[in-house]
Coordinates of N, CA and C in Angstrom, one line a residue:
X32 N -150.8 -169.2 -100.7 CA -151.2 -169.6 -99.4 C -150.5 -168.6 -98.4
X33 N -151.3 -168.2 -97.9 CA -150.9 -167.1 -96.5 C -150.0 -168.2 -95.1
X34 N -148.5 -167.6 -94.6 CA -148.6 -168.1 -94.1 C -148.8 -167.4 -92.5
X35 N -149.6 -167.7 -91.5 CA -149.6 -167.4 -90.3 C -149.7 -168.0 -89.4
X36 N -149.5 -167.0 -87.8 CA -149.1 -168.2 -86.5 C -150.6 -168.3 -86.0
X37 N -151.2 -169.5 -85.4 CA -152.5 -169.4 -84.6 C -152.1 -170.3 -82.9
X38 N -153.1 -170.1 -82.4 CA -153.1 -170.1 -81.0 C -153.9 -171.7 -81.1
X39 N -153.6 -172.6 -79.7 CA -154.3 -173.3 -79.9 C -155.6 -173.3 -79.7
X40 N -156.2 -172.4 -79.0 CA -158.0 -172.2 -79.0 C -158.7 -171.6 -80.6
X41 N -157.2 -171.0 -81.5 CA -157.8 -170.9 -82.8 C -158.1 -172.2 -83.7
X42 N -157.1 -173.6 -83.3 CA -157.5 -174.5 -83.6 C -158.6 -175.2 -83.6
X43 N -158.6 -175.0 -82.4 CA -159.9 -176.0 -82.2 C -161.4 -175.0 -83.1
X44 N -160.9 -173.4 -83.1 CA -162.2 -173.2 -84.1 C -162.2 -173.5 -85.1
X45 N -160.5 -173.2 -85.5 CA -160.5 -173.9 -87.0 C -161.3 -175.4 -87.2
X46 N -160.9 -176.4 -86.5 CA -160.9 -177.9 -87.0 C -162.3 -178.3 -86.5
X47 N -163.0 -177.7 -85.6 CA -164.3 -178.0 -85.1 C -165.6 -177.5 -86.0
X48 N -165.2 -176.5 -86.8 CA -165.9 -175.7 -87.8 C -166.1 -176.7 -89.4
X49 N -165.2 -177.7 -89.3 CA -165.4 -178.3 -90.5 C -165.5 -179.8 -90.5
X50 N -165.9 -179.9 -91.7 CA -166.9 -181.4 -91.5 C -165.9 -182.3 -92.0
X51 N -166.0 -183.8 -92.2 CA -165.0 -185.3 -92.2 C -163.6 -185.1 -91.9
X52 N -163.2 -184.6 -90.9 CA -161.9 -184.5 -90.4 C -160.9 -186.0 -90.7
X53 N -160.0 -185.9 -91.1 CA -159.0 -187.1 -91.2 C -158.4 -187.4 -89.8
X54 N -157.9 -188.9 -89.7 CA -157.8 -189.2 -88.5 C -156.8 -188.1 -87.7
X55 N -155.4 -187.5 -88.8 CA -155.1 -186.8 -88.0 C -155.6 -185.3 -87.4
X56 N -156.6 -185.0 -88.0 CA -156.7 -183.8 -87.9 C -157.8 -184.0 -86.2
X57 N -158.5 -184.8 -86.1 CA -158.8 -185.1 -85.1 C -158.2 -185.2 -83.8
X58 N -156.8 -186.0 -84.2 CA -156.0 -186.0 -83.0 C -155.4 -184.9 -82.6
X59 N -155.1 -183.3 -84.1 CA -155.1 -182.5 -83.1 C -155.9 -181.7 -82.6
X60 N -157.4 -181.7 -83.2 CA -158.5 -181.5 -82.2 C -158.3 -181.9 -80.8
X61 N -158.4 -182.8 -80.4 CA -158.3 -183.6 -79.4 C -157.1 -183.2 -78.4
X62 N -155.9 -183.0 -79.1 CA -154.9 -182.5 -78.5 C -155.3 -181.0 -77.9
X63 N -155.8 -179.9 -79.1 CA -155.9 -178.4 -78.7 C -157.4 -178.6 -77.7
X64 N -158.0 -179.3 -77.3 CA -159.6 -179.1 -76.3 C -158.5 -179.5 -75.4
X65 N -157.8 -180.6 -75.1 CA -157.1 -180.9 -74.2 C -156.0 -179.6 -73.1
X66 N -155.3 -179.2 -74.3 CA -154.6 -178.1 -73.6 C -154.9 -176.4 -73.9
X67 N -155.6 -176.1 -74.4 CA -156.5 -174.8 -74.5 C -156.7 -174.5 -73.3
X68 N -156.2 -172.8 -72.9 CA -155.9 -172.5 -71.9 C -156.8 -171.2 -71.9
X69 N -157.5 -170.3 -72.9 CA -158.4 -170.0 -73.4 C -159.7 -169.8 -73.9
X70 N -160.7 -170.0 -73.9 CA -161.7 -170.2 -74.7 C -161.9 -170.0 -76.0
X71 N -161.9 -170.8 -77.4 CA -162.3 -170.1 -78.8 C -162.7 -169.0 -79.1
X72 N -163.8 -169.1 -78.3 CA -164.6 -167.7 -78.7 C -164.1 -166.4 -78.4
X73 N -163.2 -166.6 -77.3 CA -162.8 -165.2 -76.9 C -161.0 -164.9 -77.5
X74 N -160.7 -165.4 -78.3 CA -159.4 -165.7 -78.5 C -159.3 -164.0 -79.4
X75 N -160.0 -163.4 -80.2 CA -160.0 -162.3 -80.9 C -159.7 -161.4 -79.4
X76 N -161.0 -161.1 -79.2 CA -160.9 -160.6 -77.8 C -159.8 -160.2 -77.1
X77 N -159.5 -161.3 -76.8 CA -158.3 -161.2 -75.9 C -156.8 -161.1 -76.2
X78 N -156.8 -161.1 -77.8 CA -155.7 -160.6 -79.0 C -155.6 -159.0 -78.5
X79 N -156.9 -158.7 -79.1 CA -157.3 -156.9 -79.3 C -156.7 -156.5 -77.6
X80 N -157.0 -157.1 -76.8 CA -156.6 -156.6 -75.5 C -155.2 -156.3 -75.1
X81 N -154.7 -157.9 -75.2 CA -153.5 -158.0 -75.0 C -152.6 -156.5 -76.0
X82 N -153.0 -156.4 -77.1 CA -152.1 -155.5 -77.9 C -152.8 -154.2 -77.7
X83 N -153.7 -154.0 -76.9 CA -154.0 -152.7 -76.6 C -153.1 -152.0 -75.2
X84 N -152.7 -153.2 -74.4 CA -152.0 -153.1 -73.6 C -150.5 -153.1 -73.7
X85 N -149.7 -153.7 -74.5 CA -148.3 -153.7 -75.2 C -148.6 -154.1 -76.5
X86 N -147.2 -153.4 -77.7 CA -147.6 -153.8 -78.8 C -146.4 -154.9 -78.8
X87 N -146.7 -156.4 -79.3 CA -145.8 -157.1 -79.6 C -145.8 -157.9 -80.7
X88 N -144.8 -158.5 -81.3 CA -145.1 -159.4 -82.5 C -145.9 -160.8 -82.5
X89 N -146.4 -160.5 -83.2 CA -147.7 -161.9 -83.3 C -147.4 -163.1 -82.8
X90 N -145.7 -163.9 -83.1 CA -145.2 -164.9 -82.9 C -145.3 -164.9 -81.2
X91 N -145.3 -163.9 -80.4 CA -145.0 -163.4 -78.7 C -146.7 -163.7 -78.6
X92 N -147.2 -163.1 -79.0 CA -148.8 -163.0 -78.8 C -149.3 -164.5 -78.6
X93 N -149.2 -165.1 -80.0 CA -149.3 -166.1 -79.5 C -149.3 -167.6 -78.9
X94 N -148.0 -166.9 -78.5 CA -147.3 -167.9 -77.1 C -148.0 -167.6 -76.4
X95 N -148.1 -166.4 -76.0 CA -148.8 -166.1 -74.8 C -149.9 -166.7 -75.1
X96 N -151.1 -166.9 -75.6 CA -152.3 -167.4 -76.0 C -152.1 -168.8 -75.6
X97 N -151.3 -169.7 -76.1 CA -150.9 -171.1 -75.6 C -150.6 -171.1 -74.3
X98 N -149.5 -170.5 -73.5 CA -149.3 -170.9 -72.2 C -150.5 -169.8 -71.1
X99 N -151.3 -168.9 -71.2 CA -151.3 -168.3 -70.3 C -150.3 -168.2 -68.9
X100 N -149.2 -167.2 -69.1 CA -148.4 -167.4 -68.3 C -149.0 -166.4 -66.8
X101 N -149.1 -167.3 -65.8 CA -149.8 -166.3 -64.7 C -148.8 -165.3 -63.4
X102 N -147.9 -164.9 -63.9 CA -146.5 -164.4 -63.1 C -145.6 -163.2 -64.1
X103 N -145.5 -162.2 -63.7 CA -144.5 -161.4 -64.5 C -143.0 -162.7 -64.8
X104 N -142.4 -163.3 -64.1 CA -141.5 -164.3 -64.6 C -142.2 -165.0 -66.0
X105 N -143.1 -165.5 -65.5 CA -143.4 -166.9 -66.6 C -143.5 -165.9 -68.2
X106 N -143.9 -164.5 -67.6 CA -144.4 -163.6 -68.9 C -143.4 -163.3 -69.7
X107 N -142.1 -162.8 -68.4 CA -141.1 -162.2 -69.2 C -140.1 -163.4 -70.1
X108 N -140.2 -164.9 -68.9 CA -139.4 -165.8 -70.0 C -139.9 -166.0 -71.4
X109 N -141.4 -165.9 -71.8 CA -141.5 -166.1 -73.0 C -141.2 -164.8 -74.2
X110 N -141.9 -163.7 -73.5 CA -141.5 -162.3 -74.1 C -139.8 -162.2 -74.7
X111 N -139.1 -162.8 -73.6 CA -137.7 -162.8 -74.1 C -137.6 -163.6 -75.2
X112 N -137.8 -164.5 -75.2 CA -137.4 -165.8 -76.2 C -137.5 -165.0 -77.3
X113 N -138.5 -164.2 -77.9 CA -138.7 -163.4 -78.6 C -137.9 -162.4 -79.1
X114 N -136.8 -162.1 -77.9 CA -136.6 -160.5 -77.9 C -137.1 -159.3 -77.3
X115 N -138.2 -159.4 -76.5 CA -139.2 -158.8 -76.6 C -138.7 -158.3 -74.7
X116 N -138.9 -157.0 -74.8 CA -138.4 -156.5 -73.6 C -139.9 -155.4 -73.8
X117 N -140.7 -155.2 -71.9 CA -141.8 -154.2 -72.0 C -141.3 -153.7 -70.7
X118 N -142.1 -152.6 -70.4 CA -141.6 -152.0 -69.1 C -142.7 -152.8 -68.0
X119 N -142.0 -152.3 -66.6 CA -142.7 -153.0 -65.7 C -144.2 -153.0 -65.6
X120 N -144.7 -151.8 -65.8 CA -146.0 -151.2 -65.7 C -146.8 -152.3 -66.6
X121 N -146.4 -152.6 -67.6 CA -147.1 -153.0 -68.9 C -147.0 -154.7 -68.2
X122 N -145.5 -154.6 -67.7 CA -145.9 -155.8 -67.7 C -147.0 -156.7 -66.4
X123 N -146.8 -155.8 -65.8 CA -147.9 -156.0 -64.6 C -149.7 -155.9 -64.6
X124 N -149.7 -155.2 -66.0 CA -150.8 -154.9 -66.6 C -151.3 -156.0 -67.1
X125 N -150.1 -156.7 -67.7 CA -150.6 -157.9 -69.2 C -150.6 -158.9 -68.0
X126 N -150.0 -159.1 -66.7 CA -150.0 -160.2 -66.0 C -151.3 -160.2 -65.2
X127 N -151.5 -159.1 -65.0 CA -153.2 -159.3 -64.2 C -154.0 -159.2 -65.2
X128 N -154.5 -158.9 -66.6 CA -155.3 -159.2 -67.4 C -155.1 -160.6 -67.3
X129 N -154.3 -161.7 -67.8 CA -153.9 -162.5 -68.2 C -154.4 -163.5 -67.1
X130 N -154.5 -163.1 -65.5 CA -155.1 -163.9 -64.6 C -156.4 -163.6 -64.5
X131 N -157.1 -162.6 -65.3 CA -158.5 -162.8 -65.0 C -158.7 -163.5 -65.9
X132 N -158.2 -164.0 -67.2 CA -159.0 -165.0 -68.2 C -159.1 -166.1 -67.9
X133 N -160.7 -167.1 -68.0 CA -160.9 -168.2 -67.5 C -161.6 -169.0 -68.5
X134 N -161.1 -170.5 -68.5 CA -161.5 -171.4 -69.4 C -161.9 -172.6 -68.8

């Protein structure tokens, strides 16, 4: 079994895509429509973007995917957590992409 990180708008494709869900799997359906910041469909999309614009590790990525952070602060606290240091330019780049995405 592969292990990898998903976003929560990947959830909801994952768990919405398949049939007799168990009670918990429901509640985190219910949970990821709830806070999905996102849209499913566009979650590739906006992967390929984001890393067209800085290269980061997947685990940074998708954080970012969960919080949409809308401020070079909010961006850089999570980037750090990581380790993850970009230059201004980029990061002002990934902060205004990141405010045009709407869910």
């Amino acid at each position: 079994m592969e292990k990898r990180y998903i976003s929560i708008p990947e959830v909801i494709d994952l768990l919405s895509s398949r049939e007799g869900l168990t009670d918990l799997e429901k509640e985190n359906l219910s949970y990821a429509e709830k806070f999905a910041k996102i849209d499913p469909k566009e979650v590739k999309k906006v992967k390929e973007d984001i890393l067209s614009i800085v290269d980061i590790p997947e685990k940074a990525l998708v954080k970012i995917l969960d919080l949409k952070p809308e401020t070079p602060g909010e961006l850089t606290a999570i980037l750090s957590t990581y380790g993850v240091m970009i230059t201004d330019e980029n990061l002002n780049a990934l902060t205004d992409y990141l405010k045009k995405l709407r869910f």
